[in-house]
Each structure stands twice: as structure tokens, then as C-alpha cells.
PDB file of N, CA and C in Angstrom:
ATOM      1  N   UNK P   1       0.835  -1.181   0.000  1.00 58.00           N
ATOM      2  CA  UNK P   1       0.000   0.000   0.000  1.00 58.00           C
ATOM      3  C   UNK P   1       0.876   1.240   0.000  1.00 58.00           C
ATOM      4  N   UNK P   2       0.424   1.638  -0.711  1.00 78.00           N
ATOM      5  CA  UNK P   2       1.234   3.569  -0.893  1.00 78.00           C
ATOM      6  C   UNK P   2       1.250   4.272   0.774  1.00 78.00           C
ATOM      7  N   UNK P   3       1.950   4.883   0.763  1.00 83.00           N
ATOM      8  CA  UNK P   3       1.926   5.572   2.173  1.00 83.00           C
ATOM      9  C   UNK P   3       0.793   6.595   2.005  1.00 83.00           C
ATOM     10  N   UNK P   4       0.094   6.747   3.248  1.00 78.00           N
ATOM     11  CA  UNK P   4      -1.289   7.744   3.115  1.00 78.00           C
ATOM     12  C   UNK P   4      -0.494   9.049   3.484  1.00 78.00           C
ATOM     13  N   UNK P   5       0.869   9.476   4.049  1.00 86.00           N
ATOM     14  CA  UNK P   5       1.308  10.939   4.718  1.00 86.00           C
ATOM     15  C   UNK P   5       2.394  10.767   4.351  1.00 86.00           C
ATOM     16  N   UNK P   6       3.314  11.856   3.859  1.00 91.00           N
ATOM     17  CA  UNK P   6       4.697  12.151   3.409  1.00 91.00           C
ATOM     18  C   UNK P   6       5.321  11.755   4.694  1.00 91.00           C
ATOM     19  N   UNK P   7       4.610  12.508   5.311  1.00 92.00           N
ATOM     20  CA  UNK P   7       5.529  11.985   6.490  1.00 92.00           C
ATOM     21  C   UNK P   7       5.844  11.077   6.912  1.00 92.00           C
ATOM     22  N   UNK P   8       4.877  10.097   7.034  1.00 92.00           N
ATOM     23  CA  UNK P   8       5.540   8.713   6.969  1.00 92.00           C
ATOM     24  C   UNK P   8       6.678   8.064   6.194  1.00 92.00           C
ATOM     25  N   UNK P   9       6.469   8.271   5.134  1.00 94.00           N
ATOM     26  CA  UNK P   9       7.498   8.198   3.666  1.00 94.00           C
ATOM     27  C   UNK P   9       8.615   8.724   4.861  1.00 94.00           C
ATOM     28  N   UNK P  10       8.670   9.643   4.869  1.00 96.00           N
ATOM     29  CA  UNK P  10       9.966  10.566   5.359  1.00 96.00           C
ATOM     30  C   UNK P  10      10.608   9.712   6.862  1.00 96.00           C
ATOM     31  N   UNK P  11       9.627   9.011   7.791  1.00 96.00           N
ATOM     32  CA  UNK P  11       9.868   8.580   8.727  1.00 96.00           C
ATOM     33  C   UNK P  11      10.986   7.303   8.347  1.00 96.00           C
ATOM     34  N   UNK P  12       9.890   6.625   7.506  1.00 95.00           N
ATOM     35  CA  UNK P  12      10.429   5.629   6.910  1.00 95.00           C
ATOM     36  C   UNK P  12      12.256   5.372   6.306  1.00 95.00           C
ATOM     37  N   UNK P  13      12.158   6.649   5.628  1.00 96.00           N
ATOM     38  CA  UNK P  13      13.554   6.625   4.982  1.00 96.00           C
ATOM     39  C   UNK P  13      14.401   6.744   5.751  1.00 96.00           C
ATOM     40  N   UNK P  14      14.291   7.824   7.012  1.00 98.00           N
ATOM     41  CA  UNK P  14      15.177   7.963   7.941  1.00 98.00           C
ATOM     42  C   UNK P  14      15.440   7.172   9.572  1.00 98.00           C
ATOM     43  N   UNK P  15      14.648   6.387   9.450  1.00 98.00           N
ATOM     44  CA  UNK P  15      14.517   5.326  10.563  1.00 98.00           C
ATOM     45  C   UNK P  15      14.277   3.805  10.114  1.00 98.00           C
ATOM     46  N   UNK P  16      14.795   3.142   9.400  1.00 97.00           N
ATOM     47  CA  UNK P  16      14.296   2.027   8.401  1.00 97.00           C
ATOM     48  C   UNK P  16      13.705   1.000   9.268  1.00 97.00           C
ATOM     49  N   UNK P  17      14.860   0.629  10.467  1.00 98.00           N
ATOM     50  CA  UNK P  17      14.651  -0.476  11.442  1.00 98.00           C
ATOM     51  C   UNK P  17      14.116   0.142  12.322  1.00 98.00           C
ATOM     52  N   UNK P  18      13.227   0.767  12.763  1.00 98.00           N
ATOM     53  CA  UNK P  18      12.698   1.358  14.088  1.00 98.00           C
ATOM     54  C   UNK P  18      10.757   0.663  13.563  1.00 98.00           C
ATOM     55  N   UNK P  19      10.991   1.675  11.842  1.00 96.00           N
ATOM     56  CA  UNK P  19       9.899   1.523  10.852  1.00 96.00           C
ATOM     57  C   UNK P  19       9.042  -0.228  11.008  1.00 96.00           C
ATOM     58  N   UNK P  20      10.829  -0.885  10.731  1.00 97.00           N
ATOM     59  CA  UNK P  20      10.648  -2.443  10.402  1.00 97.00           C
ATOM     60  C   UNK P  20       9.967  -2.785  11.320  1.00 97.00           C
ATOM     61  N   UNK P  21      10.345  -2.811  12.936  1.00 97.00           N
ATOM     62  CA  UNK P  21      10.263  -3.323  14.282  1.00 97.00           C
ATOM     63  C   UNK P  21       8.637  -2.846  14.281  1.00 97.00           C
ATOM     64  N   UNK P  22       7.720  -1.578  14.100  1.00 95.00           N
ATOM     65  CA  UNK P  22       6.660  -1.254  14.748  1.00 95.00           C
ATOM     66  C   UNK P  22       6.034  -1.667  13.616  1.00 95.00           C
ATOM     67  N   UNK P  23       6.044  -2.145  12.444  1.00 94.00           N
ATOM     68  CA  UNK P  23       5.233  -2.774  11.230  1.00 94.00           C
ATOM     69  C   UNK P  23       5.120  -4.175  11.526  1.00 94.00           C
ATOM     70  N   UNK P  24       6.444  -4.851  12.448  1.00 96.00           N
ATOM     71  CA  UNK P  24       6.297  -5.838  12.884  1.00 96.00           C
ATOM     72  C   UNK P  24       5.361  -6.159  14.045  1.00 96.00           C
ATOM     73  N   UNK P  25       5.602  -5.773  14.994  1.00 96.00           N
ATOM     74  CA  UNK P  25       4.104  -5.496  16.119  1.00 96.00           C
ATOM     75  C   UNK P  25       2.673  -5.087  15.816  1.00 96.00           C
ATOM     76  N   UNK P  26       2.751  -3.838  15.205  1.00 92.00           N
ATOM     77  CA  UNK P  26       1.326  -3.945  14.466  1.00 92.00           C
ATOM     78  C   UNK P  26       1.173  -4.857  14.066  1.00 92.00           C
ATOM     79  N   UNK P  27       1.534  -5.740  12.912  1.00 93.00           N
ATOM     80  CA  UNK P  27       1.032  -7.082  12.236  1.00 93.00           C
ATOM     81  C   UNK P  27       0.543  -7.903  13.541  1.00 93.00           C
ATOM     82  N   UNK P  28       1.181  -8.024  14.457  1.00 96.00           N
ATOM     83  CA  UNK P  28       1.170  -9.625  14.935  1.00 96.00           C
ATOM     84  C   UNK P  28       0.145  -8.699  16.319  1.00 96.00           C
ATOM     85  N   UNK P  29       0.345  -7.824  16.494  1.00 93.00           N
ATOM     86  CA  UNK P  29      -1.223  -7.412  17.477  1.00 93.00           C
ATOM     87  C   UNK P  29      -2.522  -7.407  16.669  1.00 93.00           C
ATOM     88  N   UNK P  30      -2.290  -6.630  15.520  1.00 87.00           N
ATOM     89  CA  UNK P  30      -3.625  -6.102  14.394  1.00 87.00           C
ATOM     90  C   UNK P  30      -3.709  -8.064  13.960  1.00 87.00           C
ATOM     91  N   UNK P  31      -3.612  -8.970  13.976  1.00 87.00           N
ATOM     92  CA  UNK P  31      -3.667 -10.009  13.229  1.00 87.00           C
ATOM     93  C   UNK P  31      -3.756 -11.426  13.525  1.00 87.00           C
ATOM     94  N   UNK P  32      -2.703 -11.430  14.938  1.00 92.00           N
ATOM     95  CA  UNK P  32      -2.306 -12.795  15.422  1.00 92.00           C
ATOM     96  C   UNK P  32      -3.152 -12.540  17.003  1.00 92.00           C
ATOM     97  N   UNK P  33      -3.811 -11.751  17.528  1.00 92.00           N
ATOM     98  CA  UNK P  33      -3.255 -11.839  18.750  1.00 92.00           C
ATOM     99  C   UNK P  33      -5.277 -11.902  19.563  1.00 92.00           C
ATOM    100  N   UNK P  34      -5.630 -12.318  18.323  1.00 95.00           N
ATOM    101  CA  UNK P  34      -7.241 -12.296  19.100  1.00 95.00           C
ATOM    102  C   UNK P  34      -8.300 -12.651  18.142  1.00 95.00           C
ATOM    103  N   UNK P  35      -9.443 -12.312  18.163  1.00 96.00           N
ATOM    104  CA  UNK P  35     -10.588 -13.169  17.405  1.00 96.00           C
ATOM    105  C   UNK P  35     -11.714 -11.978  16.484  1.00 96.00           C
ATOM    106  N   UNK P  36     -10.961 -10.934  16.969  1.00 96.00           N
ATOM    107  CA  UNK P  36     -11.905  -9.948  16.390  1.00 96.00           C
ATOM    108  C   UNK P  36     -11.333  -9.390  14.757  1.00 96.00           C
ATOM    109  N   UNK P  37     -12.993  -9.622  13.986  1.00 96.00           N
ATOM    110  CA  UNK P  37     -12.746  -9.320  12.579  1.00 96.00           C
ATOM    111  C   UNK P  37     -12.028  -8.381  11.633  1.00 96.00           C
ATOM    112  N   UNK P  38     -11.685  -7.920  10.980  1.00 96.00           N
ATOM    113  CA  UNK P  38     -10.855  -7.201  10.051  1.00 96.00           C
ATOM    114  C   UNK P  38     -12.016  -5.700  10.379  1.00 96.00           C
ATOM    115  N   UNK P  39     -13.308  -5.386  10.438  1.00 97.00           N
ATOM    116  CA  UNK P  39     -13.914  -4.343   9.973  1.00 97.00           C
ATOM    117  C   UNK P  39     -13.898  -4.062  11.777  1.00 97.00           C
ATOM    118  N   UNK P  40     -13.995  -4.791  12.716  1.00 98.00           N
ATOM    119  CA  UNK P  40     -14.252  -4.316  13.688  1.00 98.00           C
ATOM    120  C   UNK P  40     -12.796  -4.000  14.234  1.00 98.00           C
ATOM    121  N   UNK P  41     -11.794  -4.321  14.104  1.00 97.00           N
ATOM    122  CA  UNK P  41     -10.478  -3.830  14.805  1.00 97.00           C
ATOM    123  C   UNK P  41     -10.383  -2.290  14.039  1.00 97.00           C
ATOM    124  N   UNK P  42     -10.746  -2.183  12.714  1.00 97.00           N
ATOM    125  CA  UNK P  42     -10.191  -0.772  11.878  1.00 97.00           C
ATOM    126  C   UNK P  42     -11.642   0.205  13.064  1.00 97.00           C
ATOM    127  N   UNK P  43     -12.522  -0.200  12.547  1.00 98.00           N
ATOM    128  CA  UNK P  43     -13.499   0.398  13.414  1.00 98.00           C
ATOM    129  C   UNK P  43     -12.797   0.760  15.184  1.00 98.00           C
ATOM    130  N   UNK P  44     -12.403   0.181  15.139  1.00 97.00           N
ATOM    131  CA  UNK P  44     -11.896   0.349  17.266  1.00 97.00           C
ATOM    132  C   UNK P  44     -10.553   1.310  16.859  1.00 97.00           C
ATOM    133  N   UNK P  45      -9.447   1.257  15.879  1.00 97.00           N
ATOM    134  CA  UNK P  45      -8.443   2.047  15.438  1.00 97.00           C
ATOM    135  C   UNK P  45      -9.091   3.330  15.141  1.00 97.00           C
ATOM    136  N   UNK P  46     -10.081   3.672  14.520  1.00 98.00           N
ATOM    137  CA  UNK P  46     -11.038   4.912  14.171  1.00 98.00           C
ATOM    138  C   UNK P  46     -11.566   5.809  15.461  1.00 98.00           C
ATOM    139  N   UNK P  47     -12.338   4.750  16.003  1.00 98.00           N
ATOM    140  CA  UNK P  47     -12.350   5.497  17.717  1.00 98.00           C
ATOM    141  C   UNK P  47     -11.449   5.884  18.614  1.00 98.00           C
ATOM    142  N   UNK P  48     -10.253   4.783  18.475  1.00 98.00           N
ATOM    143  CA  UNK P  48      -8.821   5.575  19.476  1.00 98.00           C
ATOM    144  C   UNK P  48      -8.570   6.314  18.637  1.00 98.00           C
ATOM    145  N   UNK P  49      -8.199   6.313  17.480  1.00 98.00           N
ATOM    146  CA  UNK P  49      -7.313   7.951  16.958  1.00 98.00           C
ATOM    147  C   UNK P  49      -8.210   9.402  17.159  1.00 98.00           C
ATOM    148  N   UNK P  50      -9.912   8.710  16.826  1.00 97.00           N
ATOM    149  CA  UNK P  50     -10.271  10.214  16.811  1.00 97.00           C
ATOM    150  C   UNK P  50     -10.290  10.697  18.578  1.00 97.00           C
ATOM    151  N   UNK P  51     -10.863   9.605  19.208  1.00 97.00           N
ATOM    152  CA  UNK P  51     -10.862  10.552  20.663  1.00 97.00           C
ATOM    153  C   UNK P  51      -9.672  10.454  21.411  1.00 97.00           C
ATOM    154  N   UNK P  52      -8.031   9.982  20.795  1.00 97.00           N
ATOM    155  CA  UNK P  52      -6.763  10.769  20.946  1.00 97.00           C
ATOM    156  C   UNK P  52      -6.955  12.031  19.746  1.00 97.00           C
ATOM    157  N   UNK P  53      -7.495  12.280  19.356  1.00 96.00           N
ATOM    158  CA  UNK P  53      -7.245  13.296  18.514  1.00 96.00           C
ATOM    159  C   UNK P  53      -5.737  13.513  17.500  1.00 96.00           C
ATOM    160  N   UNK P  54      -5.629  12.300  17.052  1.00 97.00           N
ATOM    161  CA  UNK P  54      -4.678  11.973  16.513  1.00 97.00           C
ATOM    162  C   UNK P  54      -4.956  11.810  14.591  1.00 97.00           C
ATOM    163  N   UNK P  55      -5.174  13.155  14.160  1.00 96.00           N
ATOM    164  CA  UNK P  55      -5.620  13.013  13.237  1.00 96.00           C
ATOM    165  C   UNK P  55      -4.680  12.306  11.874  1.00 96.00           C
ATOM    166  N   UNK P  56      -4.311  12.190  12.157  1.00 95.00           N
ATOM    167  CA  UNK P  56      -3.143  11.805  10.631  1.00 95.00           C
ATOM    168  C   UNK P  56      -2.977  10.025  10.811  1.00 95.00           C
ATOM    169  N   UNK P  57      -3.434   9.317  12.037  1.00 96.00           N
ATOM    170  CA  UNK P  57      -3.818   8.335  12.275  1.00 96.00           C
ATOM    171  C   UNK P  57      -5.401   8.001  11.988  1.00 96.00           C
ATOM    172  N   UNK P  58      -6.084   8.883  12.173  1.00 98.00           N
ATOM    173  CA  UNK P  58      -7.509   9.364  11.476  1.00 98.00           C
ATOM    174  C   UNK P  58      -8.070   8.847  10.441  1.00 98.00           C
ATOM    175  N   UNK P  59      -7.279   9.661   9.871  1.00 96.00           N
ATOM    176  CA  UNK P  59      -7.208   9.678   8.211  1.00 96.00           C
ATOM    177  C   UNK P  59      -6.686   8.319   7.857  1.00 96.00           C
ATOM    178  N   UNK P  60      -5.737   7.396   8.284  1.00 95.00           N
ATOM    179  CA  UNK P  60      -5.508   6.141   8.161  1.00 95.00           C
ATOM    180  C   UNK P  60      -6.254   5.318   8.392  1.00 95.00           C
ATOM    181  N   UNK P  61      -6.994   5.377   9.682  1.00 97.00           N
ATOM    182  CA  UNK P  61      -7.633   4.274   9.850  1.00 97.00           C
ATOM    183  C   UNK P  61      -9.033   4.298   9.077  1.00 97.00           C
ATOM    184  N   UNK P  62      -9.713   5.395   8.952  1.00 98.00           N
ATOM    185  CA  UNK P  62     -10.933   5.524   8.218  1.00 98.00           C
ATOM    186  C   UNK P  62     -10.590   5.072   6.959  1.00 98.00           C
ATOM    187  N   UNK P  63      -9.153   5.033   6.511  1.00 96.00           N
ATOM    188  CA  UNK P  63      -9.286   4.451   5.030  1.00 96.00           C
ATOM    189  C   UNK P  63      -8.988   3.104   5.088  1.00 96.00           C
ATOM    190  N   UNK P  64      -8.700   2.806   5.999  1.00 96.00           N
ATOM    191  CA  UNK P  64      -8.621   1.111   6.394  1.00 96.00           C
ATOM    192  C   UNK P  64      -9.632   0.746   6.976  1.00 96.00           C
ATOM    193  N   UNK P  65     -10.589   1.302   7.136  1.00 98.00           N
ATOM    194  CA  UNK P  65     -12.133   0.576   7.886  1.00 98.00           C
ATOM    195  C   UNK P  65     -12.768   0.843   6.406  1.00 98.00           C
ATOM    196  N   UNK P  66     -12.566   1.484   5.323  1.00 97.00           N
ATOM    197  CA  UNK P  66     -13.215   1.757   4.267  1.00 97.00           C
ATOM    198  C   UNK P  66     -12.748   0.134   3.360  1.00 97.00           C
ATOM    199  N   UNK P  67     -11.372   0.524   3.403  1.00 96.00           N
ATOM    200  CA  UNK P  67     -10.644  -0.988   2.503  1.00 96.00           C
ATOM    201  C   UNK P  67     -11.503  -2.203   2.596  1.00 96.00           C
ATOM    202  N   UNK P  68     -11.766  -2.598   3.977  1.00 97.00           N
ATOM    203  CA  UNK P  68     -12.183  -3.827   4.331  1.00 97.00           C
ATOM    204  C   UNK P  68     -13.925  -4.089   4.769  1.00 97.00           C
ATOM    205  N   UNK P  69     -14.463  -3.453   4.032  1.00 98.00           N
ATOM    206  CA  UNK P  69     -15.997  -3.268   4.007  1.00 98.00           C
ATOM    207  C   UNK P  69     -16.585  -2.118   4.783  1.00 98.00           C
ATOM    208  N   UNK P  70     -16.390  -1.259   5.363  1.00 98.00           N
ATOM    209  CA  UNK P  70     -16.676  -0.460   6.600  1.00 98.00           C
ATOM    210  C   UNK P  70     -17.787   0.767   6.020  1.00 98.00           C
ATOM    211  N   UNK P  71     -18.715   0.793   5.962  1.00 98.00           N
ATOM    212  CA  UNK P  71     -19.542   1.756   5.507  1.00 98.00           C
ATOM    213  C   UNK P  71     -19.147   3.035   6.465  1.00 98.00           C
ATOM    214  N   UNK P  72     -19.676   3.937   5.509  1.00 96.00           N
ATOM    215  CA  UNK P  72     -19.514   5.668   6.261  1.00 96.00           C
ATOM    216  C   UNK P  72     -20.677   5.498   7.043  1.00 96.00           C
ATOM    217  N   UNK P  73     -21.378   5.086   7.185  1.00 98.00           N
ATOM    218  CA  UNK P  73     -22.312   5.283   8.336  1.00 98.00           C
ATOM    219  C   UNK P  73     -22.228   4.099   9.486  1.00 98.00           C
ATOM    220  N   UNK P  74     -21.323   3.488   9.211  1.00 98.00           N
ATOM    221  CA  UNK P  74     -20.743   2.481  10.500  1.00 98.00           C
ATOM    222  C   UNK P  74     -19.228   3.395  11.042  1.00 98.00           C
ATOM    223  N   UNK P  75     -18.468   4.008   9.898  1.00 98.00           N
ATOM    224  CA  UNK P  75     -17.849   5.163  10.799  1.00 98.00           C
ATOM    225  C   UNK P  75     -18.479   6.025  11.862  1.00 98.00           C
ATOM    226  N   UNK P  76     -19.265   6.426  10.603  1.00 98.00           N
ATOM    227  CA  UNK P  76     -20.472   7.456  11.836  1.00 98.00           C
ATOM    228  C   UNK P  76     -20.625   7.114  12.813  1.00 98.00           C
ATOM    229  N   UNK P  77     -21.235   6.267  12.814  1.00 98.00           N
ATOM    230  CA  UNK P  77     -21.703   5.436  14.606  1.00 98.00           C
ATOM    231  C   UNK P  77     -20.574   5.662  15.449  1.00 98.00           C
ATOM    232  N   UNK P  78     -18.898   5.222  14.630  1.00 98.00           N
ATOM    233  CA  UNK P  78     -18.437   4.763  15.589  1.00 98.00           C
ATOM    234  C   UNK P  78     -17.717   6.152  16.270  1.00 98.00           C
ATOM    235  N   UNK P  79     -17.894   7.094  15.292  1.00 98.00           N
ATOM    236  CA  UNK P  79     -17.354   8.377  15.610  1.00 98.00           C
ATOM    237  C   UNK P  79     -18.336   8.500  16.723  1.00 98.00           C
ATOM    238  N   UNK P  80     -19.770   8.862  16.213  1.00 98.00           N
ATOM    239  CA  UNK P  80     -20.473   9.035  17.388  1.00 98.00           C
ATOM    240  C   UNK P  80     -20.484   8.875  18.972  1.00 98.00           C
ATOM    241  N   UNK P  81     -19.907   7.871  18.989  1.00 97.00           N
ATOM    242  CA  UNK P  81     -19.642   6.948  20.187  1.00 97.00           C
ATOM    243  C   UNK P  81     -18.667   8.002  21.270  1.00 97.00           C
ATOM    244  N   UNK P  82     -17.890   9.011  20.498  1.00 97.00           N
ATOM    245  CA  UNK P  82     -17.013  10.007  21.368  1.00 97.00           C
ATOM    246  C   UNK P  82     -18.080  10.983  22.133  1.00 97.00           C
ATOM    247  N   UNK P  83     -18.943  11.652  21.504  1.00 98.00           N
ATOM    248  CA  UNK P  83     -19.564  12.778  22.295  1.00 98.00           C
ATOM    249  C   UNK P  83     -19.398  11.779  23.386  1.00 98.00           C
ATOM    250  N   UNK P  84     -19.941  10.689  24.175  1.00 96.00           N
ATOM    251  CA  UNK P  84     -20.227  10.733  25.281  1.00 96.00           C
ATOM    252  C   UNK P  84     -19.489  10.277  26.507  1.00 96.00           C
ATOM    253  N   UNK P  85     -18.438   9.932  25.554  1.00 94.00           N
ATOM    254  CA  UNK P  85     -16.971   9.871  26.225  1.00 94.00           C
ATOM    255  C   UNK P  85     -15.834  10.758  26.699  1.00 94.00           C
ATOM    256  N   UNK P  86     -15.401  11.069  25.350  1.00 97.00           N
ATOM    257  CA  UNK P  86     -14.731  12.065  25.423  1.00 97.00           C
ATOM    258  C   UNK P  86     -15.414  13.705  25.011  1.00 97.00           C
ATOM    259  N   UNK P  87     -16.269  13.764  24.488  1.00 97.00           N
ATOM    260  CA  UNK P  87     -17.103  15.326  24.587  1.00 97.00           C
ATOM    261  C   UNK P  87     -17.511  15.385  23.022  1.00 97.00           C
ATOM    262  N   UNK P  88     -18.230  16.437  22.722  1.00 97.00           N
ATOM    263  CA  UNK P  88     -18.606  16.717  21.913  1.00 97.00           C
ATOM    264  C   UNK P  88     -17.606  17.262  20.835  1.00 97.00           C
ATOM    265  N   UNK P  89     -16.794  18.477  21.596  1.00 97.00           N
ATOM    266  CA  UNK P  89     -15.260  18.855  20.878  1.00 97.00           C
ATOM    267  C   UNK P  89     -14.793  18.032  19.762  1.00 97.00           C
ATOM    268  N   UNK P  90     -14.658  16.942  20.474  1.00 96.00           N
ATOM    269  CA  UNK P  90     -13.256  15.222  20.239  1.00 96.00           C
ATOM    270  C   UNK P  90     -13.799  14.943  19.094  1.00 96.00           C
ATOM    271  N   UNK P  91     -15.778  14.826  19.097  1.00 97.00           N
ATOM    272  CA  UNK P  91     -16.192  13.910  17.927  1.00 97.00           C
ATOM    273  C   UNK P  91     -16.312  14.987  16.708  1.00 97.00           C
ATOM    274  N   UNK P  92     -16.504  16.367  16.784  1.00 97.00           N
ATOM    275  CA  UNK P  92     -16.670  17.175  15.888  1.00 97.00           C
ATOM    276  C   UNK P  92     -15.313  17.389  15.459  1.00 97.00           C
ATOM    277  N   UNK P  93     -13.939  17.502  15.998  1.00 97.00           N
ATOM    278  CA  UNK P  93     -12.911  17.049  15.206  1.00 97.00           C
ATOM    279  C   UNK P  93     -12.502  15.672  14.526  1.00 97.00           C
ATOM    280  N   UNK P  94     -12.953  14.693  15.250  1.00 97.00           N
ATOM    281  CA  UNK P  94     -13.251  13.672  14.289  1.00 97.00           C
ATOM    282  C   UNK P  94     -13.775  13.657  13.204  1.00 97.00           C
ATOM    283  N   UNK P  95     -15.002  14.294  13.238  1.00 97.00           N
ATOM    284  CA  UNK P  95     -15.821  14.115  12.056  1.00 97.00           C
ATOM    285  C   UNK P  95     -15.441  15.089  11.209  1.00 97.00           C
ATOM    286  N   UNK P  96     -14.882  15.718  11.564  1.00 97.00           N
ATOM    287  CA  UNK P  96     -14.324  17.413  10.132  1.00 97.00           C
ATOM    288  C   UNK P  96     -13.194  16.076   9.606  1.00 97.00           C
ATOM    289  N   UNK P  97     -12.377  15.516   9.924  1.00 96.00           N
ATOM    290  CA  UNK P  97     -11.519  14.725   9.737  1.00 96.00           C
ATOM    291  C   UNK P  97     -12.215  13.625   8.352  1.00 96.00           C
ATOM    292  N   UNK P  98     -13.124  12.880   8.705  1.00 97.00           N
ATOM    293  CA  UNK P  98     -14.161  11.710   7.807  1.00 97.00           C
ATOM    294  C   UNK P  98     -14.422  13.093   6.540  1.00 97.00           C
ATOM    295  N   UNK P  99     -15.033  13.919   6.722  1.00 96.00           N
ATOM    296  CA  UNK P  99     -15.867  15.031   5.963  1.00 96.00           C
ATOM    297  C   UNK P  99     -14.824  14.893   4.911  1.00 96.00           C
ATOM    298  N   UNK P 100     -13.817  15.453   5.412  1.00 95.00           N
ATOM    299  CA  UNK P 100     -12.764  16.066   4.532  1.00 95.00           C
ATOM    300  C   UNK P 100     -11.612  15.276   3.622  1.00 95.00           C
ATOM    301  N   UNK P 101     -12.284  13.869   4.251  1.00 91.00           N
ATOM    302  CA  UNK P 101     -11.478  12.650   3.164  1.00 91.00           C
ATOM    303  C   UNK P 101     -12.171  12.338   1.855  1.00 91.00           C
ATOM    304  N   UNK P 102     -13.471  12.603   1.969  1.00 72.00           N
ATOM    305  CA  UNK P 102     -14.335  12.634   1.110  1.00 72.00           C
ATOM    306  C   UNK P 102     -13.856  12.681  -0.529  1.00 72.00           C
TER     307      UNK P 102
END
């Protein structure tokens, strides 16, 4: 897959084995390490980035809950799910985030 942020690209080039090591853990947590489906782990990655407010992880995972069947209105929901957690703020930057991938 193409890198979704230059920056990554850029991380990549200048840290190769740091890159290698956390592509390696992701795999074997995101894959090996439990029973839950491909649409529902991207879905749970969508909710931690937006209510860390970690948008550039955001933008990743919504296109990886998209890859693997994930409807925009099962984002929705899951965005939704912040107002009542983390506030109203958290999910309306979330959601300018979904809007704007469009």
C-alpha cells in the first residue's frame, strides 16, 4: 500500500529499522493476537485515533475501515460513540476529519 502521509514516507527513509520493528508489532497485534474481525479492529483504530485526537492516524484508519468493508455510516456510529466519552469537541474534530477525506 502507498503511504497515506509524506511523512511517513519521510519517517520511513530515515529510521528504516525502528519503521521495520513497529510494522512488525502492528502485524502480529492487528492479526495474530485475538478473534476480532478485520472491519471491527479498523473500526476500534477509528475510535482511538479520533478521541486521541490523533488526526493523521484518522485519516488512516478511516481508510482502512473503508478498505475492508466499513460503511460511512458504521464510521459514523463509531465516531459518534465520542460525544459521550470524550465530549462533543473530540467527535466534531473527528468528524471534520471523515468530511474532509471525502
Amino acid at each position: 500500500m502507498k503511504d497515506l502521509h509524506k511523512i511517513y514516507t519521510v519517517f520511513k527513509k530515515e529510521f528504516p529499522k525502528v519503521n521495520a520493528e513497529h510494522e512488525a508489532l502492528g502485524e502480529v497485534i492487528h492479526e495474530e493476537s485475538g478473534p476480532l474481525p478485520p472491519k471491527v479492529r479498523w473500526l476500534m483504530k477509528v475510535v482511538i485515533s479520533g478521541a486521541s485526537r490523533h488526526h493523521i492516524a484518522l485519516e488512516t484508519h478511516i481508510k482502512k475501515a473503508r478498505e475492508v468493508g466499513a460503511t460511512d455510516a458504521e464510521i459514523k456510529h463509531a465516531l459518534m460513540l465520542l460525544i459521550q466519552t470524550v465530549g462533543f469537541p473530540a467527535f466534531m474534530e473527528a468528524y471534520s476529519v471523515l468530511k474532509n477525506l471525502r
